[in-house]
XYZ file of C-alpha atoms in Angstrom:
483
model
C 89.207 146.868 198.331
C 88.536 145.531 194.715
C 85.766 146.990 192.533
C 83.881 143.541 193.085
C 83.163 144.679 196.667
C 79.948 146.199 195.316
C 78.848 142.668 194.087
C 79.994 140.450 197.056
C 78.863 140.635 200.460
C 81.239 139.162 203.283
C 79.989 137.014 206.428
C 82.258 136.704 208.888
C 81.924 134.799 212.498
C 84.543 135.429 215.189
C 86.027 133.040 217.875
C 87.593 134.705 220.701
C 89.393 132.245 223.207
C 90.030 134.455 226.435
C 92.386 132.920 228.649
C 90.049 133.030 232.259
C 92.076 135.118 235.136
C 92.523 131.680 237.728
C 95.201 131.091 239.404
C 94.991 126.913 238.501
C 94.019 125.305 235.829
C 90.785 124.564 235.363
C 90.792 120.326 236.544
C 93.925 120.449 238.633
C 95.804 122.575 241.174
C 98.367 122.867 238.923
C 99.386 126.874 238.483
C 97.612 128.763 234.961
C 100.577 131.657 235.361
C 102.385 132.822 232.183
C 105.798 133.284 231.399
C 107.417 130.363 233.454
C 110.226 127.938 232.216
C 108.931 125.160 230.309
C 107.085 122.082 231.851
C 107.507 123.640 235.256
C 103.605 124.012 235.994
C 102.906 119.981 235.028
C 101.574 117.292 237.239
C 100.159 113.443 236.759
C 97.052 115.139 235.722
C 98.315 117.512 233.590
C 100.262 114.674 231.625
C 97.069 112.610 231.790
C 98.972 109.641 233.493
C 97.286 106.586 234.181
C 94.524 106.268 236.992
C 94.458 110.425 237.488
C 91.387 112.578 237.358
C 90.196 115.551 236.860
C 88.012 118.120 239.443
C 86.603 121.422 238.168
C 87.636 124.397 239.011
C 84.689 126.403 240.462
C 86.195 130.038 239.680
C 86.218 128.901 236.395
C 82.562 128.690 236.414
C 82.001 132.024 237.845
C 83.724 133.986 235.406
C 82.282 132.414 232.554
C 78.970 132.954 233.998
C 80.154 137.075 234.941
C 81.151 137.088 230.884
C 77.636 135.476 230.131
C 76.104 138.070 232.092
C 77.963 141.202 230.388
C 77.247 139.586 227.088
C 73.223 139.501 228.044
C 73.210 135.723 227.538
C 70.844 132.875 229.138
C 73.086 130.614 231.118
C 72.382 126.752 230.742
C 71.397 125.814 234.328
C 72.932 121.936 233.413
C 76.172 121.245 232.425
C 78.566 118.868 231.343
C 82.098 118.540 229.835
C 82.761 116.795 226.469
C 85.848 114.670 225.131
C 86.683 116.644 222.204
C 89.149 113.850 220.514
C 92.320 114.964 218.020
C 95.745 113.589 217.912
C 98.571 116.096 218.697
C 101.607 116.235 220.608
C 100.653 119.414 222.580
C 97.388 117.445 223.814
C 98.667 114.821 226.397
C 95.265 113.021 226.983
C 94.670 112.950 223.302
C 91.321 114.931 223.829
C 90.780 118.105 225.052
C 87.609 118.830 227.620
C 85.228 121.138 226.258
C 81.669 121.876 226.335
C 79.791 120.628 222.992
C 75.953 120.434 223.580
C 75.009 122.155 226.937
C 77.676 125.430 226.624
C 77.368 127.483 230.105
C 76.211 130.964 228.297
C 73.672 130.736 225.236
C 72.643 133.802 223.143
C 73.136 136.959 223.720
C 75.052 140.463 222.296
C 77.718 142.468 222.102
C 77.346 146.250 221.350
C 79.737 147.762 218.871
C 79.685 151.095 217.255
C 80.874 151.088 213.676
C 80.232 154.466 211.053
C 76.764 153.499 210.356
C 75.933 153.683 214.422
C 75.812 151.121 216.929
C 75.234 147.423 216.459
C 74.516 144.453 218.556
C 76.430 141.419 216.999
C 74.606 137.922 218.098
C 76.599 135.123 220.004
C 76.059 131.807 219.151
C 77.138 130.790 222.526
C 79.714 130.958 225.350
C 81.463 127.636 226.422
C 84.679 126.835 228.769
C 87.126 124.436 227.460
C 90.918 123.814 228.329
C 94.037 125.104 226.216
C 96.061 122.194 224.906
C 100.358 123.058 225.592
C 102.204 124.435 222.962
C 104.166 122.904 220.234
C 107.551 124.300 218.721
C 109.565 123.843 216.044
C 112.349 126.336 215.606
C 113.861 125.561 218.713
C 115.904 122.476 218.028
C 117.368 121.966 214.571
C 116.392 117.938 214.352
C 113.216 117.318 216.080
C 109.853 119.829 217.373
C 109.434 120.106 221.611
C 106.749 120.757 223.206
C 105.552 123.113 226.531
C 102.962 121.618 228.202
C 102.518 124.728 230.914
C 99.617 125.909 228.758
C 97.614 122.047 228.754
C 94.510 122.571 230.298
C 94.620 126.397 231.243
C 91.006 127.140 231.629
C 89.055 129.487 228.810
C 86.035 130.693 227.576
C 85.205 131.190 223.971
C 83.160 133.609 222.556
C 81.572 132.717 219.532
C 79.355 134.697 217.588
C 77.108 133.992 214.682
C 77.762 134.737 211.254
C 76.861 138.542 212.196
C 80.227 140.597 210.870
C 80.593 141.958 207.565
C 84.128 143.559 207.623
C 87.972 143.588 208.987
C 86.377 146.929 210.582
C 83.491 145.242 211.912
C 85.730 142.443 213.443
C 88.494 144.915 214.622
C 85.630 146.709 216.362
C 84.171 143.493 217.922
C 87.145 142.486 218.911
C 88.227 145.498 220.430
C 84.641 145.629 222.769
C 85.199 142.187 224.083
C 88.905 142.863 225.148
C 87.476 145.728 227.069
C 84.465 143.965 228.625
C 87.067 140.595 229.961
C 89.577 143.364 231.445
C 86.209 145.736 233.015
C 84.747 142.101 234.519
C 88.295 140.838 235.677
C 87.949 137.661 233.655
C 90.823 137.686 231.378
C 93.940 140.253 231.156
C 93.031 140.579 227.151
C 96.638 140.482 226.791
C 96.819 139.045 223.171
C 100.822 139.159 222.521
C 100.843 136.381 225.227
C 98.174 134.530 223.762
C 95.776 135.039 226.759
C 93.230 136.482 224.275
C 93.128 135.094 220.209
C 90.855 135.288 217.685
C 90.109 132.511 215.087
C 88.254 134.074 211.853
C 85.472 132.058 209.561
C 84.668 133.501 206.729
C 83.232 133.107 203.276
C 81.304 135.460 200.884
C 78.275 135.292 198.965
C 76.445 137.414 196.061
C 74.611 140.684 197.647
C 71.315 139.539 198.588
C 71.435 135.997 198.627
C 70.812 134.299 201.784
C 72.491 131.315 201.560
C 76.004 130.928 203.319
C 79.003 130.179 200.786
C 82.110 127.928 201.286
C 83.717 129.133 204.746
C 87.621 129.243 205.452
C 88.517 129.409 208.968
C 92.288 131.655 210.042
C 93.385 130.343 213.334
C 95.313 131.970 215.789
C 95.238 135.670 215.180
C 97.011 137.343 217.707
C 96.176 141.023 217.329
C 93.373 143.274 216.250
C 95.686 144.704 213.621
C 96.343 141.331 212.518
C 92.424 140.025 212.067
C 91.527 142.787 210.116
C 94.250 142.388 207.857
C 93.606 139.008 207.246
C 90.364 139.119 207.241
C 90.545 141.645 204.174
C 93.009 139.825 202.553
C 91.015 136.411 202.568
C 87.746 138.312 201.498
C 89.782 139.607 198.461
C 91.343 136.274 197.289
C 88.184 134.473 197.756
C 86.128 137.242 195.683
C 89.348 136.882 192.722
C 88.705 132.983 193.271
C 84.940 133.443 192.498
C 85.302 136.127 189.739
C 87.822 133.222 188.317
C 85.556 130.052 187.937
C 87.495 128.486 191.090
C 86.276 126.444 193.769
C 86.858 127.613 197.212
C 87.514 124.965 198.927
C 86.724 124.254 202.945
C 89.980 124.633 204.885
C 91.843 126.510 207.888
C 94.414 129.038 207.024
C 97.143 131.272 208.715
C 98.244 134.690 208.451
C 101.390 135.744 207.591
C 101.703 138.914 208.965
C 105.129 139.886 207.048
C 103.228 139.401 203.784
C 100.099 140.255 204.683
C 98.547 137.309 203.546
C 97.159 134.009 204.340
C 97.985 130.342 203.574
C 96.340 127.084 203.832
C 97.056 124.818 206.682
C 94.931 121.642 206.153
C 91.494 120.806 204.165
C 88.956 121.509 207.760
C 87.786 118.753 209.748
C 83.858 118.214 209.988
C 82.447 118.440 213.916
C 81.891 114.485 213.665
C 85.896 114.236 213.115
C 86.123 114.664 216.767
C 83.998 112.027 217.928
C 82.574 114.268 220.869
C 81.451 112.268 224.122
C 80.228 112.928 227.686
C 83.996 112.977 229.838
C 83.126 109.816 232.412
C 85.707 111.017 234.914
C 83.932 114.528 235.405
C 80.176 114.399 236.972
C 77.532 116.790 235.398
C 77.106 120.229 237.306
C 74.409 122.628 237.673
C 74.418 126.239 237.904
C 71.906 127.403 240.697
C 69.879 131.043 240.722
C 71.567 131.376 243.579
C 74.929 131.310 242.173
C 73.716 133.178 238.924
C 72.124 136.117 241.273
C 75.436 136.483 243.539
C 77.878 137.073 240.181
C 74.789 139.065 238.891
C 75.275 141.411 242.184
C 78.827 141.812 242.040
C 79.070 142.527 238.466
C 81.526 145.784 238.383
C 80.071 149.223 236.193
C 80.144 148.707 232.216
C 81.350 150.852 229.930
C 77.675 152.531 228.977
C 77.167 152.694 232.652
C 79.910 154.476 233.479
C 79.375 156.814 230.306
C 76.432 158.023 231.698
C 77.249 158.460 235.233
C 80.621 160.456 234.265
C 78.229 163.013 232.246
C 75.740 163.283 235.268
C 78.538 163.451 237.990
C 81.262 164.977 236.543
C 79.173 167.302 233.754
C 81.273 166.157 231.231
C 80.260 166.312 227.665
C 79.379 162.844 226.153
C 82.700 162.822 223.654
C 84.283 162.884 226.644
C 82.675 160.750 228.715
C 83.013 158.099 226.059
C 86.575 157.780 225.372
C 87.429 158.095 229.433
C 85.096 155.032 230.052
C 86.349 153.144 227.676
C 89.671 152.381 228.887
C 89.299 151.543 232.537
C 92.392 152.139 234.214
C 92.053 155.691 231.975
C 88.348 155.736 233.900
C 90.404 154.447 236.733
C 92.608 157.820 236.745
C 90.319 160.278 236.180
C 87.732 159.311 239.171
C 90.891 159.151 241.633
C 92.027 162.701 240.364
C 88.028 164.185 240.493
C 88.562 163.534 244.004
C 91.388 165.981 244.420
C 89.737 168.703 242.681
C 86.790 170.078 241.351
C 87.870 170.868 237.832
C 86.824 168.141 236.067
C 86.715 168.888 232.613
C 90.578 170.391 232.868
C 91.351 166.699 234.688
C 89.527 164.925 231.139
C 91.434 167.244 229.177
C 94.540 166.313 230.570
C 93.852 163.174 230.482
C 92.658 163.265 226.712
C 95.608 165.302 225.189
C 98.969 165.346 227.247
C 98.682 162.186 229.202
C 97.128 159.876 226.356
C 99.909 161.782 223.738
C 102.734 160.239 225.959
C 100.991 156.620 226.479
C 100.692 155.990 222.747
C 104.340 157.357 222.206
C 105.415 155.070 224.421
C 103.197 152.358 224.177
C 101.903 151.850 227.576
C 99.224 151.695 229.786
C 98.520 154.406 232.096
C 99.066 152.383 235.632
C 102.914 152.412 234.237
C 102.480 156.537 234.330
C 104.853 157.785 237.111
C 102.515 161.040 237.706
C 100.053 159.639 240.361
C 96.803 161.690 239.868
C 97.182 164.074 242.915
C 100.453 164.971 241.120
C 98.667 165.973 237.812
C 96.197 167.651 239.479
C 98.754 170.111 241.069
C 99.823 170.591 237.657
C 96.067 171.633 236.174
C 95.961 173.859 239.743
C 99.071 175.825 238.792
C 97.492 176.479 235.094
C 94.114 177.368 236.858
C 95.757 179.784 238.812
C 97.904 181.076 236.248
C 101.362 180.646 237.664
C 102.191 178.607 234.558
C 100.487 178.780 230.861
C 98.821 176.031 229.755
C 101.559 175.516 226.786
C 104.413 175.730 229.420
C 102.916 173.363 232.071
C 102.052 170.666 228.770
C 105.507 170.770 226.821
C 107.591 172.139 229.581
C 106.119 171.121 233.335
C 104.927 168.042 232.278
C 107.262 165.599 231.183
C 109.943 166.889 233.670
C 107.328 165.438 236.271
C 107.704 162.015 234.115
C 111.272 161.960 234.779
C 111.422 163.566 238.374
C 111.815 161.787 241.693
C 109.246 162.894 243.989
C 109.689 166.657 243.163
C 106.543 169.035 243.052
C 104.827 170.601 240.425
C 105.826 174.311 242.306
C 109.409 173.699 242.833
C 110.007 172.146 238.879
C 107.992 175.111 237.701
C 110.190 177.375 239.683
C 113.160 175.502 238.606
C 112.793 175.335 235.346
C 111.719 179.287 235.292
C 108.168 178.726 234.198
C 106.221 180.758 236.497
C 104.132 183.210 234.366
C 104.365 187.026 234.440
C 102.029 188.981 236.079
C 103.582 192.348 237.189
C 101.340 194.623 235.046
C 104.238 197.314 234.962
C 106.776 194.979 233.107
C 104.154 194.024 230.824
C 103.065 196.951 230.298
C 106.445 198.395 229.407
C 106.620 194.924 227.238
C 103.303 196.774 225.255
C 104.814 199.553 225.025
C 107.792 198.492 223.191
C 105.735 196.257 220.824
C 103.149 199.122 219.902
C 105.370 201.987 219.299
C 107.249 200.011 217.165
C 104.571 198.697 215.087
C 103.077 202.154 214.611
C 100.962 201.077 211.033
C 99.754 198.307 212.244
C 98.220 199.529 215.729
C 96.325 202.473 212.913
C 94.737 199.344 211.157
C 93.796 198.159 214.380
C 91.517 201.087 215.057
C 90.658 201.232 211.754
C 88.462 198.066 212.562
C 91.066 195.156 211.981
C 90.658 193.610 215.774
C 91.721 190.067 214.059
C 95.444 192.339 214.604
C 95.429 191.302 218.276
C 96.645 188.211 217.818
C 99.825 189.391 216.234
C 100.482 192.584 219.419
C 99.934 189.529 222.106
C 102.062 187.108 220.391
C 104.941 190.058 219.536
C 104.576 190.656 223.745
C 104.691 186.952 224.336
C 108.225 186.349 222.578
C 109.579 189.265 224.485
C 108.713 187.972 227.955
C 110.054 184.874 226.332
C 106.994 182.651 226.749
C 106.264 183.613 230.920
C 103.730 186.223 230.475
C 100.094 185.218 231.224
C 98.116 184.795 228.275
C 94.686 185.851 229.493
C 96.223 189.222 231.674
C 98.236 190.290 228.568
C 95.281 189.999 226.137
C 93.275 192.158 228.993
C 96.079 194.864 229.058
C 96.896 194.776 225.250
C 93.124 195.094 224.516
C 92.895 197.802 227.239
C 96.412 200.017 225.882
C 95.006 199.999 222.258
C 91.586 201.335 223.206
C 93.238 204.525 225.130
């Protein structure tokens, strides 16, 4: 960051849209699935054709209200949808529906930890709204075309107030509420297909002031990599702008994520701009306690929850506890493994080191992991009971299970000559041959130099070419040099 980082302050407010997990769209039956050809899920309504109209989609509601009630918000008991009016070819009715003065959530926090501790960052508000399609121009060389699967795909967005101070603070934000949407079963958080994107306001103002300074808004950030980046960028060419004498003008901006940079789109339209008004076609609705206490009921374990309850059940230490609940399908693993075994804290270990080394080498999530937990377990049993080392069973044992097909953890130890050493006379003869021929160094031993261990049970080790056990050869070693 530039040396005028001491000076400035940033204020950033975040955006999420988060794609809501329905199977239709949110005022037709039309289907909200990804990944189809183009125009394929359309209908009358879709296209907004004469004489059609809308109905709401009531799962819609409920997950926005589940979200609401994660993010500790009030939820507006009245509700209505707004005409939100702009002129674009990816928006057939030329308006998009949207919530604008009654939005379904209100308030509330998110919790996010960040090097100075935790931090609640305050919402603004939580409203549903439809997508609009997608426009393209790259595809044809003479004219743009345009995909309307995506019109009126219902989502939620999260808006916050102007509560963040960093790209760190943002990434971290960010980061929470793409693991609370996939926790509630709301929205996959998948933000490569654009289920879950992030539009960034942000302007800057001298430490200590209070008022807010000229804001710039980057739209359509599609990873957490990606808003942080940009959001550093824009923070340093907006300070450089100031330190200059220039204006900063109001406007919305991408990110170029080859340059690492941003660039202005268009000067920003005011709220009046869109000319907001109550839909006619769509009657008011209202939210009932009834409703609001039946989503309250069913609302699945949190993350702080489940923290808490892995360190009482499980005994876990709280490090660990914290990084297994906060990837649920990782939580997901570990609770079906616990109930093949007792050893816990080997299971979190596993789960921690070996397991989460080959996910992020590969890039994946853990339900793609072709060792079901039983399967690991028998793993952690055969390095409990010392038929395999620990070493042998993590660089060895385990990622021939990866690529095996249905073969146990006993027969590709066996196969792959892994089980451990524990006839005490080859050993010993192993110790034998080590000691006498590192006479000097066994006198320094009993001279006082015990730190010389090491170096006899590693010597021993390399001779039984990796199989002896560890903790039986450190007993015998230590036992032969004290006779």
């Amino acid at each position: 960051m530039s040396n005028y980082s001491d000076k400035y302050e940033a204020v950033i407010g975040l955006e999420v849209h988060a794609q809501l997990l329905t199977k239709s769209k949110l005022f037709c039956g039309d289907s909200a699935g990804f990944g189809s050809e183009p125009n394929t899920h359309i209908s009358p309504i879709t296209l907004a054709h004469p004489g059609t109209l809308p109905k709401l989609n009531k799962e819609a509601i409920e997950l926005a209200v589940r979200m609401g009630l994660a993010c500790n918000c009030a939820i507006e008991r009245k509700n209505y949808f707004a005409r939100k009016h702009y002129f674009y070819p990816d928006l057939p009715k030329g308006y998009q529906l949207s919530q604008h003065t009654t939005p379904v959530c209100v308030g509330g926090f998110v919790k996010i930890k960040t090097v100075d501790g935790e931090r609640n960052i305050q919402l603004n508000r939580i409203h549903m709204e439809e997508d609009a399609g997608k426009s393209m121009h790259d595809q044809e060389e003479n004219y743009s075309v345009v995909d309307y699967n995506r019109a009126g795909v219902p989502l939620i967005e999260i808006v916050t107030e102007p509560d963040l101070h960093s790209g760190d603070e943002a990434a971290a934000y960010v980061t929470e509420v793409r693991k609370l949407v996939r926790t509630l079963n709301v929205c996959d958080g998948n933000m490569e297909e654009g289920s879950l994107r992030c539009d960034a306001n942000i302007s800057i103002r001298l430490k200590g002031e209070k008022k807010l300074g000229t804001k710039v808004e980057i739209k359509n950030l599609n990873s957490i990599r990606f808003l942080k980046k940009a959001i550093d960028h824009e923070v340093m060419r907006m300070i450089d702008m100031k330190e200059k004498g220039e204006t900063i003008v109001q406007q919305t901006r991408g990110f170029n994520p080859d340059t690492e940079t941003t660039f202005a789109i268009r000067t920003k339209e005011d709220a009046d701009d869109y000319r907001y008004m109550a839909d006619p076609d769509l009657p008011p609705f209202v939210i009932t306690d009834e409703f609001i206490n039946e989503i309250k009921a069913a609302l699945p374990e949190l993350g702080e929850q489940k923290k808490q309850r892995f360190i009482q059940q499980y005994a876990l230490p709280e490090y660990d506890a914290a990084l297994l609940s906060d990837d649920k399908e990782l939580a997901d693993y570990f609770e079906a493994a616990a109930t093949e075994t007792k050893l816990y804290k080997q299971v979190a270990n596993w789960l921690l080191g070996p397991v989460k080394s080959v996910l992020n080498e590969e890039a994946r999530e853990i339900s793609s992991l072709s060792i079901k937990p039983a399967q690991l377990v028998s793993i952690i049993q055969l390095v409990e009971d010392g038929k395999v080392s620990h070493t042998m069973a993590a660089q060895k044992l385990f990622p021939a299970m990866l690529q095996s097909n249905g073969t146990t953890a006993m027969q590709l130890a066996q196969q792959l000559n892994l089980i451990q050493e524990r006839n005490e006379d080859a050993l010993q003869q192993l110790i034998d041959e080590v000691l006498n021929n590192m006479p000097e160094k066994v006198t320094e031993y009993k001279k006082g130099k015990k730190g010389l261990i090491g170096l006899f049970v590693g010597e021993v080790m390399k001779k039984s070419k990796g199989k002896a056990d560890p903790k039986l050869l450190n007993q015998l070693v230590t036992e032969k040099l004290a006779n």
